Short mmCIF file of N, CA, C and O in Angstrom, two decimals:
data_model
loop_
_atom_site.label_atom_id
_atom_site.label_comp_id
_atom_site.label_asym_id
_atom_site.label_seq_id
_atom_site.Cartn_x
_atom_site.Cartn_y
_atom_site.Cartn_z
N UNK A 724 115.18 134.83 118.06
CA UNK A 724 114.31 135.90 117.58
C UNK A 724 112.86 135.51 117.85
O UNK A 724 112.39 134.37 117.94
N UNK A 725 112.33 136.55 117.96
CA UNK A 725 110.91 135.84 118.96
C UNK A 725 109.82 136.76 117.64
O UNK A 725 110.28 137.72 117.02
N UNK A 726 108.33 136.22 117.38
CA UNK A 726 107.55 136.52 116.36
C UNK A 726 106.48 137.36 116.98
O UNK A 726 105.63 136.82 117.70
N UNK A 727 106.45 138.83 116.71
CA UNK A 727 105.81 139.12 117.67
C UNK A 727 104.31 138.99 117.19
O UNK A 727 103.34 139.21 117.91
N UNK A 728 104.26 138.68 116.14
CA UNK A 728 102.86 138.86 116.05
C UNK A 728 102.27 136.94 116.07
O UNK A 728 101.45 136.46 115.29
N UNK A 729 102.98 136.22 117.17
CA UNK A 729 102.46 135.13 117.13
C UNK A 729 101.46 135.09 118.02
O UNK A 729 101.48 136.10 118.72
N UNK A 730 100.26 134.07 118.40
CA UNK A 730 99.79 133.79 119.21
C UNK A 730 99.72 132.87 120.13
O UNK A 730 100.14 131.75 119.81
N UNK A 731 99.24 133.06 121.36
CA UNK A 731 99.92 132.47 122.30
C UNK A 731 98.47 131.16 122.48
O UNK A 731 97.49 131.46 123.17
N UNK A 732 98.54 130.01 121.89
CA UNK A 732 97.02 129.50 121.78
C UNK A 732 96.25 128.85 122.95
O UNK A 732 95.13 128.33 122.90
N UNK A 733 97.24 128.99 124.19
CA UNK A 733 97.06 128.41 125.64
C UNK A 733 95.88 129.91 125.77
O UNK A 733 94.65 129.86 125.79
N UNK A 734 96.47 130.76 125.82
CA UNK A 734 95.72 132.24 126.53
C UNK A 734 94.35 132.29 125.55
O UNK A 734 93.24 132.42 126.07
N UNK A 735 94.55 132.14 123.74
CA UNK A 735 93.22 132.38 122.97
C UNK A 735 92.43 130.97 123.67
O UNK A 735 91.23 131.12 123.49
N UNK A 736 92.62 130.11 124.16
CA UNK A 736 91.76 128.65 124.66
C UNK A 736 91.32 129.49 125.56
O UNK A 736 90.14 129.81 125.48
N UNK A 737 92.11 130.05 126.58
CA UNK A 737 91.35 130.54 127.50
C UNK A 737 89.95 131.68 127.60
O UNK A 737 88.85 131.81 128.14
N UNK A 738 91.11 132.52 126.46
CA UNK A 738 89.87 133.75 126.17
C UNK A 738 88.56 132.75 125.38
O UNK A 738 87.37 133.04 125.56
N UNK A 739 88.85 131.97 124.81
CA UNK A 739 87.48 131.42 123.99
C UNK A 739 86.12 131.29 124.88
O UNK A 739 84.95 131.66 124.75
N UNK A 740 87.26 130.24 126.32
CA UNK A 740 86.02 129.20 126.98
C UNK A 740 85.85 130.58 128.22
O UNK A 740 85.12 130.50 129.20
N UNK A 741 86.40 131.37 127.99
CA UNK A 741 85.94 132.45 128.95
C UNK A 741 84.65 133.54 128.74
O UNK A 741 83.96 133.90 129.69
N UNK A 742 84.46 133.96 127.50
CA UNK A 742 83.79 134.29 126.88
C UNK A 742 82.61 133.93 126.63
O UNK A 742 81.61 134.59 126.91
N UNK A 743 82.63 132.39 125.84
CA UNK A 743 81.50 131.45 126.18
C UNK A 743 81.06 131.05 127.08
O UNK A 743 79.84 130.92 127.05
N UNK A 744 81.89 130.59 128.49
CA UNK A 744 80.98 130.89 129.57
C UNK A 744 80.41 131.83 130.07
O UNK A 744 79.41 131.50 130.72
N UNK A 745 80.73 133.34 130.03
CA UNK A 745 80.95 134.05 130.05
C UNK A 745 78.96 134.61 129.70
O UNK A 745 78.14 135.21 130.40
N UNK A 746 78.92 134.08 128.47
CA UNK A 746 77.59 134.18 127.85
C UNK A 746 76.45 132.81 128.22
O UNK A 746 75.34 132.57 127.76
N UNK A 747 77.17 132.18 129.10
CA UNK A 747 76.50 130.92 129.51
C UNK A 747 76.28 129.78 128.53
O UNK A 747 75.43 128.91 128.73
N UNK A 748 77.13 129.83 127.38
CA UNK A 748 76.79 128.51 126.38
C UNK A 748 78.04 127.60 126.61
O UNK A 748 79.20 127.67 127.02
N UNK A 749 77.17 126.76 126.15
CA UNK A 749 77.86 125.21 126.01
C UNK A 749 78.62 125.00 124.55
O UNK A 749 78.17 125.58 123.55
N UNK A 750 79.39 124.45 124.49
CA UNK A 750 80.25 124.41 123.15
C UNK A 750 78.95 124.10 122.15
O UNK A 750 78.66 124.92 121.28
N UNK A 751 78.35 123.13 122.29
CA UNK A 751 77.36 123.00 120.94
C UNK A 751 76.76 124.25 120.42
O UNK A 751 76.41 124.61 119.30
N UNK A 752 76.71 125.02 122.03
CA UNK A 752 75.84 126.48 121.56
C UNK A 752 76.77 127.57 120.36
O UNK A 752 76.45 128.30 119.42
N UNK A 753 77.55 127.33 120.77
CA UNK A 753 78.80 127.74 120.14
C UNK A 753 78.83 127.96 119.07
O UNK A 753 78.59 128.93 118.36
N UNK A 754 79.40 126.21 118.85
CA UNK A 754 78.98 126.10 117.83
C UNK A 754 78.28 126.03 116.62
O UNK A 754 78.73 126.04 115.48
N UNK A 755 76.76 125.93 117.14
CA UNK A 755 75.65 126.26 116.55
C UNK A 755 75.87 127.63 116.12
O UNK A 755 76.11 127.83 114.93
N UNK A 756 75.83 128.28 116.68
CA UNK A 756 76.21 130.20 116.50
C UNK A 756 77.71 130.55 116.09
O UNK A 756 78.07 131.73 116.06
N UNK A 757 78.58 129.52 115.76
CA UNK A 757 79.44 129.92 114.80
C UNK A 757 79.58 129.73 113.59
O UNK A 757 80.10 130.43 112.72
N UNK A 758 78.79 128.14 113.55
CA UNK A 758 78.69 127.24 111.99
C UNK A 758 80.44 126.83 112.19
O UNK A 758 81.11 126.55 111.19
N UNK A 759 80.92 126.84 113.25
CA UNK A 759 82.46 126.05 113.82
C UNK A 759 82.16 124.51 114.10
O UNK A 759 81.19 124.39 114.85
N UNK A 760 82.56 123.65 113.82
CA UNK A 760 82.32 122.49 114.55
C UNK A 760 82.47 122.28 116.07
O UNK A 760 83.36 122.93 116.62
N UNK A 761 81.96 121.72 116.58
CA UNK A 761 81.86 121.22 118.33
C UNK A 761 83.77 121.37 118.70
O UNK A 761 84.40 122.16 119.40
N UNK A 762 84.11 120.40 118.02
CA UNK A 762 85.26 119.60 118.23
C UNK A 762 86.48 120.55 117.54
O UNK A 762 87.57 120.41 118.10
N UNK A 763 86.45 121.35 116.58
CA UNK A 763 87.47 122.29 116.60
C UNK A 763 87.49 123.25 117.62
O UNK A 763 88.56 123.80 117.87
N UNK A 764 86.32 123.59 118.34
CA UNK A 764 86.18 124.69 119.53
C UNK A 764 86.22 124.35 120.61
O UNK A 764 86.08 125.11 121.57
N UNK A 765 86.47 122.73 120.69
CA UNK A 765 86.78 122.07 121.72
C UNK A 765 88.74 122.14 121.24
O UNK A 765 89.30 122.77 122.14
N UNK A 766 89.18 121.93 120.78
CA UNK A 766 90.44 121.66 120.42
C UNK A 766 90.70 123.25 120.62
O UNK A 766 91.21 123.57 121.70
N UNK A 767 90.44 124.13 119.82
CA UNK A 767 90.78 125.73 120.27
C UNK A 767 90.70 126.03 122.01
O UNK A 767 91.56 126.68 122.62
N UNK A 768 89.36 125.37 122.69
CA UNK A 768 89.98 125.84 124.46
C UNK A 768 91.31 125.14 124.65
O UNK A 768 91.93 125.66 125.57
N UNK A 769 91.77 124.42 124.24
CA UNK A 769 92.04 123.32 124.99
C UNK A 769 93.55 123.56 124.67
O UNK A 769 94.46 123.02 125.29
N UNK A 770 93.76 124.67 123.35
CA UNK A 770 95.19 124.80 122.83
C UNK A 770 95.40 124.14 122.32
O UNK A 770 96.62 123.93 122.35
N UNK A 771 94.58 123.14 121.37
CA UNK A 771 94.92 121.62 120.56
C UNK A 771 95.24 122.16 119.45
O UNK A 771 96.25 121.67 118.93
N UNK A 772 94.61 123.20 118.75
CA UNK A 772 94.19 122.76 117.41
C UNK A 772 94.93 123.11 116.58
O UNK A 772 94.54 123.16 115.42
N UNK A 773 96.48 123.54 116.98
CA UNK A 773 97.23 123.85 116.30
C UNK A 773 97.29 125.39 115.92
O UNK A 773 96.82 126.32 116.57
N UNK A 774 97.94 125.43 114.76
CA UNK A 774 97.96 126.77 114.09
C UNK A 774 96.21 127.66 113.67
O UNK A 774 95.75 127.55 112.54
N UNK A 775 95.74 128.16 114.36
CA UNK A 775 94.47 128.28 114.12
C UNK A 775 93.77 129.20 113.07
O UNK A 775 94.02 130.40 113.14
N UNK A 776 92.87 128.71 112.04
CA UNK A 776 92.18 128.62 110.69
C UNK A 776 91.17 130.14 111.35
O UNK A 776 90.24 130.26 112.15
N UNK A 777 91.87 130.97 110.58
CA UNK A 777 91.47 132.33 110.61
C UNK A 777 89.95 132.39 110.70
O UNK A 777 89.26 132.99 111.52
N UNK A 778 89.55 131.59 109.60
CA UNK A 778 88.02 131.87 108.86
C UNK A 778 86.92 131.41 110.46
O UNK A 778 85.83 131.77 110.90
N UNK A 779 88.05 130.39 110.89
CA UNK A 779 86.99 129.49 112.15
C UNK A 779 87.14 131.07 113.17
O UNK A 779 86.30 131.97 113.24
N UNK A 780 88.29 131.02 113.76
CA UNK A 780 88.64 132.33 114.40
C UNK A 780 87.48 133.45 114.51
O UNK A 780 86.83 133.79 115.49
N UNK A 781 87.44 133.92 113.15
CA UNK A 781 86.38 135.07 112.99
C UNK A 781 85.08 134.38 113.31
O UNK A 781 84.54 135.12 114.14
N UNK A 782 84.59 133.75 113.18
CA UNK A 782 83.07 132.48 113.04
C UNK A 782 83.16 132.89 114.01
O UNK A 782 82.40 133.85 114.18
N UNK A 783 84.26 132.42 115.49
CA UNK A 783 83.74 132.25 116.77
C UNK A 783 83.70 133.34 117.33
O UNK A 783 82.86 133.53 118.21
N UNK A 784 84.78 134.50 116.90
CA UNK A 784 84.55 136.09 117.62
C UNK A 784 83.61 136.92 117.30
O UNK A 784 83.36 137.95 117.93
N UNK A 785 82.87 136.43 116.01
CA UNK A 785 81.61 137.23 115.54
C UNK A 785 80.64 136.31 116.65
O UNK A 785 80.17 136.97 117.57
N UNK A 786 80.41 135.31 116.62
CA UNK A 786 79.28 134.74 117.40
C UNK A 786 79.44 135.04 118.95
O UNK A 786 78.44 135.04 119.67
N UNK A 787 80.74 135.31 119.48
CA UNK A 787 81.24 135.56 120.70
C UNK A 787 80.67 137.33 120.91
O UNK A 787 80.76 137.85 122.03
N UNK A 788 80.14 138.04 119.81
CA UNK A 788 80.07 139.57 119.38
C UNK A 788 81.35 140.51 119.98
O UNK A 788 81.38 141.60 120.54
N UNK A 789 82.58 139.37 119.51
CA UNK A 789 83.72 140.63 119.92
C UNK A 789 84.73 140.53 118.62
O UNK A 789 84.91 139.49 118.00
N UNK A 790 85.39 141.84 118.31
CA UNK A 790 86.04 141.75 117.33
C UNK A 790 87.21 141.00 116.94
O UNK A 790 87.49 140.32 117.93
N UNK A 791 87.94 140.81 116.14
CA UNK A 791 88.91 139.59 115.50
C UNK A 791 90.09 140.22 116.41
O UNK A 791 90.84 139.56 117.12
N UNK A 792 90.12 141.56 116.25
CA UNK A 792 91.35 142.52 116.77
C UNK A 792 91.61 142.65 118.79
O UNK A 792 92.44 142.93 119.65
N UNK A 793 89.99 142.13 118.55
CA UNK A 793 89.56 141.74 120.96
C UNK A 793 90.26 140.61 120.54
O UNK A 793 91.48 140.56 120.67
N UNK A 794 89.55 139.62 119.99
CA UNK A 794 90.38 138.19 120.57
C UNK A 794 91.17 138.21 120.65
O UNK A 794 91.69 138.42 121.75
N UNK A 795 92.00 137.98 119.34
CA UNK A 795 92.57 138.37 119.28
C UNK A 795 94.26 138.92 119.80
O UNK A 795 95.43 138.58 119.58
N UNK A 796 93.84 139.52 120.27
CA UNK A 796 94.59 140.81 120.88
C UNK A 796 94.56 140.20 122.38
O UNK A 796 95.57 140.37 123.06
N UNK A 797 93.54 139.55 122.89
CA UNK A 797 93.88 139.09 123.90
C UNK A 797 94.71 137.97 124.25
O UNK A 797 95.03 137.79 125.43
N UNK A 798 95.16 137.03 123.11
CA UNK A 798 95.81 136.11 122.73
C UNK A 798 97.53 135.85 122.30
O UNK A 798 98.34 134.97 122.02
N UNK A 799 97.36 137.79 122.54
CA UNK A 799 99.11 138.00 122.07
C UNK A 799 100.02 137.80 123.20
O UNK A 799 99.67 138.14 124.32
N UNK A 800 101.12 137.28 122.99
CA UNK A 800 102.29 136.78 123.76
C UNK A 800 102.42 137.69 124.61
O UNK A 800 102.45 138.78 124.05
N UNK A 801 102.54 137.79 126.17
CA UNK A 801 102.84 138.67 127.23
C UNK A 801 104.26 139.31 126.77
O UNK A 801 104.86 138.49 126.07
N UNK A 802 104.90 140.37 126.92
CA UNK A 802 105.99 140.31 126.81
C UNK A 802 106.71 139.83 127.98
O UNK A 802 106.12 139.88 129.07
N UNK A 803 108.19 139.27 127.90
CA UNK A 803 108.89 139.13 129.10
C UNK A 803 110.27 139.57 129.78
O UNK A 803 111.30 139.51 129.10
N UNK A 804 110.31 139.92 130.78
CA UNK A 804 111.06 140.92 131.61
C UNK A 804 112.76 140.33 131.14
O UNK A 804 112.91 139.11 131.22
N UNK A 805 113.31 140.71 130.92
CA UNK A 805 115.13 141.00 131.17
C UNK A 805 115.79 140.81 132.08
O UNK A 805 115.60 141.83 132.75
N UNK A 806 116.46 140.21 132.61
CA UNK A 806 116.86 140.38 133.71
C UNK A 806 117.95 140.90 133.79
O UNK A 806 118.95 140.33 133.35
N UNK A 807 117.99 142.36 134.50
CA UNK A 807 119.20 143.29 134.43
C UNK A 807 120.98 142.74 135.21
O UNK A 807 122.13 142.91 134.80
N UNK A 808 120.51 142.17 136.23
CA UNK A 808 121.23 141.56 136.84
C UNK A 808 121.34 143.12 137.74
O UNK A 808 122.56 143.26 137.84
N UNK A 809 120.96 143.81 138.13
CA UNK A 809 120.96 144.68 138.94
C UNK A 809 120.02 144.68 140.11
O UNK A 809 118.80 144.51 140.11
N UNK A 810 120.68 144.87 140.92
CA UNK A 810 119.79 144.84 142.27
C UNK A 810 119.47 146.68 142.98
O UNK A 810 118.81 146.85 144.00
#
């Protein structure tokens, strides 16, 4: 049984450090403008940080100026194909 409302934290790492480059900052900048630590937003690109702490989450998508529901949302599990066995 698969959770659909899990997140996939390889893709939110990606959307993070995409974003932030994106805006041209450096993790400290980041962090500075999230009140996130360096090193949890280093652990969030990176897919480290585990199960990820909502409150940090919002910190970085408000400072990122995109909503909880963008990140989010960009972070949700692809779905994946079936294979019919039909050709």
């Amino acid at each position: 049984m698969s959770d659909k409302s899990a997140i996939d934290l390889k893709r939110l790492g990606q959307t993070t450090r995409s974003l932030r480059l994106g805006k041209g900052w450096s993790l400290s900048e980041l962090a500075e403008k999230s009140g996130v630590s360096k090193a949890y937003i280093s652990d969030l690109e990176n897919g480290t940080a585990g199960k990820p702490n909502i409150q940090y989450v919002y910190a970085v998508a408000v400072a990122l100026d995109v909503t909880l529901d963008e990140f989010l949302g960009q972070a949700a599990p692809r779905p994946t194909r079936k294979a019919t066995g039909k050709q």
